[in-house]
């Protein structure tokens, strides 16, 4: 069960802003083949965030899932699994 605290969202946003440069730098150290899966309907991180992340990882492949938002639900399990299988076969 998630904890619902009135200041929780504000604290999360502040933490994200404070660590954004560290996160950008960390991605450049990833050496493994990587799949960045991003939904077109993410209200928290728009599509350009997924695109920037994929560009910052040397061996990344961006997969865009139409209609998917920020939270994963069972409706998108099969497309994600198929994507992972396809990329695994290619590598």
Short mmCIF file of C-alpha atoms in Angstrom, two decimals:
data_model
loop_
_atom_site.label_atom_id
_atom_site.label_comp_id
_atom_site.label_asym_id
_atom_site.label_seq_id
_atom_site.Cartn_x
_atom_site.Cartn_y
_atom_site.Cartn_z
CA UNK A 1 0.00 0.00 0.00
CA UNK A 2 1.29 3.44 -0.89
CA UNK A 3 1.72 6.02 1.79
CA UNK A 4 -0.26 9.18 1.11
CA UNK A 5 1.51 12.13 2.67
CA UNK A 6 0.48 15.70 1.79
CA UNK A 7 4.06 16.82 1.11
CA UNK A 8 5.16 13.60 -0.58
CA UNK A 9 4.80 14.76 -4.17
CA UNK A 10 6.60 18.03 -3.44
CA UNK A 11 9.49 16.14 -1.83
CA UNK A 12 9.73 13.79 -4.81
CA UNK A 13 9.84 16.69 -7.28
CA UNK A 14 12.52 18.43 -5.23
CA UNK A 15 14.61 15.23 -5.14
CA UNK A 16 14.27 14.79 -8.90
CA UNK A 17 15.37 18.36 -9.56
CA UNK A 18 18.31 18.06 -7.16
CA UNK A 19 19.58 14.85 -8.77
CA UNK A 20 18.84 15.54 -12.45
CA UNK A 21 22.47 16.23 -13.38
CA UNK A 22 23.66 13.08 -11.59
CA UNK A 23 21.07 11.03 -13.44
CA UNK A 24 22.13 12.48 -16.81
CA UNK A 25 25.77 11.64 -16.09
CA UNK A 26 24.98 8.13 -14.82
CA UNK A 27 23.35 7.16 -18.11
CA UNK A 28 26.58 7.80 -20.00
CA UNK A 29 28.31 5.04 -18.00
CA UNK A 30 25.89 2.31 -19.09
CA UNK A 31 27.68 -0.13 -21.38
CA UNK A 32 25.05 -2.87 -21.73
CA UNK A 33 22.54 -3.03 -24.54
CA UNK A 34 19.54 -1.13 -23.22
CA UNK A 35 15.89 -0.81 -24.13
CA UNK A 36 14.24 2.46 -23.17
CA UNK A 37 10.49 1.83 -23.15
CA UNK A 38 8.40 4.99 -23.06
CA UNK A 39 4.67 5.65 -23.37
CA UNK A 40 3.18 8.35 -25.54
CA UNK A 41 0.73 9.36 -22.80
CA UNK A 42 3.12 9.79 -19.88
CA UNK A 43 1.94 12.95 -18.06
CA UNK A 44 5.01 13.08 -15.80
CA UNK A 45 7.85 12.49 -18.27
CA UNK A 46 6.89 13.54 -21.81
CA UNK A 47 8.25 11.60 -24.77
CA UNK A 48 11.26 13.88 -25.21
CA UNK A 49 12.57 12.58 -21.86
CA UNK A 50 12.60 9.01 -23.14
CA UNK A 51 14.23 10.14 -26.37
CA UNK A 52 16.95 12.04 -24.48
CA UNK A 53 17.60 9.06 -22.22
CA UNK A 54 17.95 6.70 -25.18
CA UNK A 55 20.38 9.12 -26.86
CA UNK A 56 22.49 9.35 -23.71
CA UNK A 57 23.05 5.57 -23.50
CA UNK A 58 25.50 4.29 -26.10
CA UNK A 59 23.74 1.04 -26.99
CA UNK A 60 20.15 2.03 -26.28
CA UNK A 61 17.14 1.34 -28.42
CA UNK A 62 14.03 3.46 -27.87
CA UNK A 63 10.67 1.71 -28.00
CA UNK A 64 7.61 3.94 -27.91
CA UNK A 65 4.34 2.36 -26.77
CA UNK A 66 1.28 4.20 -28.04
CA UNK A 67 -1.28 4.95 -25.37
CA UNK A 68 0.88 3.95 -22.40
CA UNK A 69 1.14 6.46 -19.57
CA UNK A 70 3.49 6.70 -16.62
CA UNK A 71 2.15 3.74 -14.67
CA UNK A 72 2.42 0.30 -16.18
CA UNK A 73 -0.77 -1.72 -16.34
CA UNK A 74 -1.55 -5.21 -17.60
CA UNK A 75 -2.88 -3.90 -20.92
CA UNK A 76 0.72 -3.15 -21.98
CA UNK A 77 2.41 -6.34 -20.72
CA UNK A 78 2.27 -8.18 -24.05
CA UNK A 79 3.67 -5.35 -26.20
CA UNK A 80 6.51 -4.84 -23.70
CA UNK A 81 7.30 -8.55 -23.50
CA UNK A 82 7.26 -8.81 -27.31
CA UNK A 83 9.61 -5.83 -27.52
CA UNK A 84 12.06 -7.37 -25.04
CA UNK A 85 11.99 -10.70 -26.87
CA UNK A 86 12.64 -9.03 -30.22
CA UNK A 87 15.57 -6.99 -28.96
CA UNK A 88 16.99 -10.03 -27.13
CA UNK A 89 16.97 -12.02 -30.39
CA UNK A 90 18.76 -9.19 -32.19
CA UNK A 91 21.58 -9.07 -29.63
#
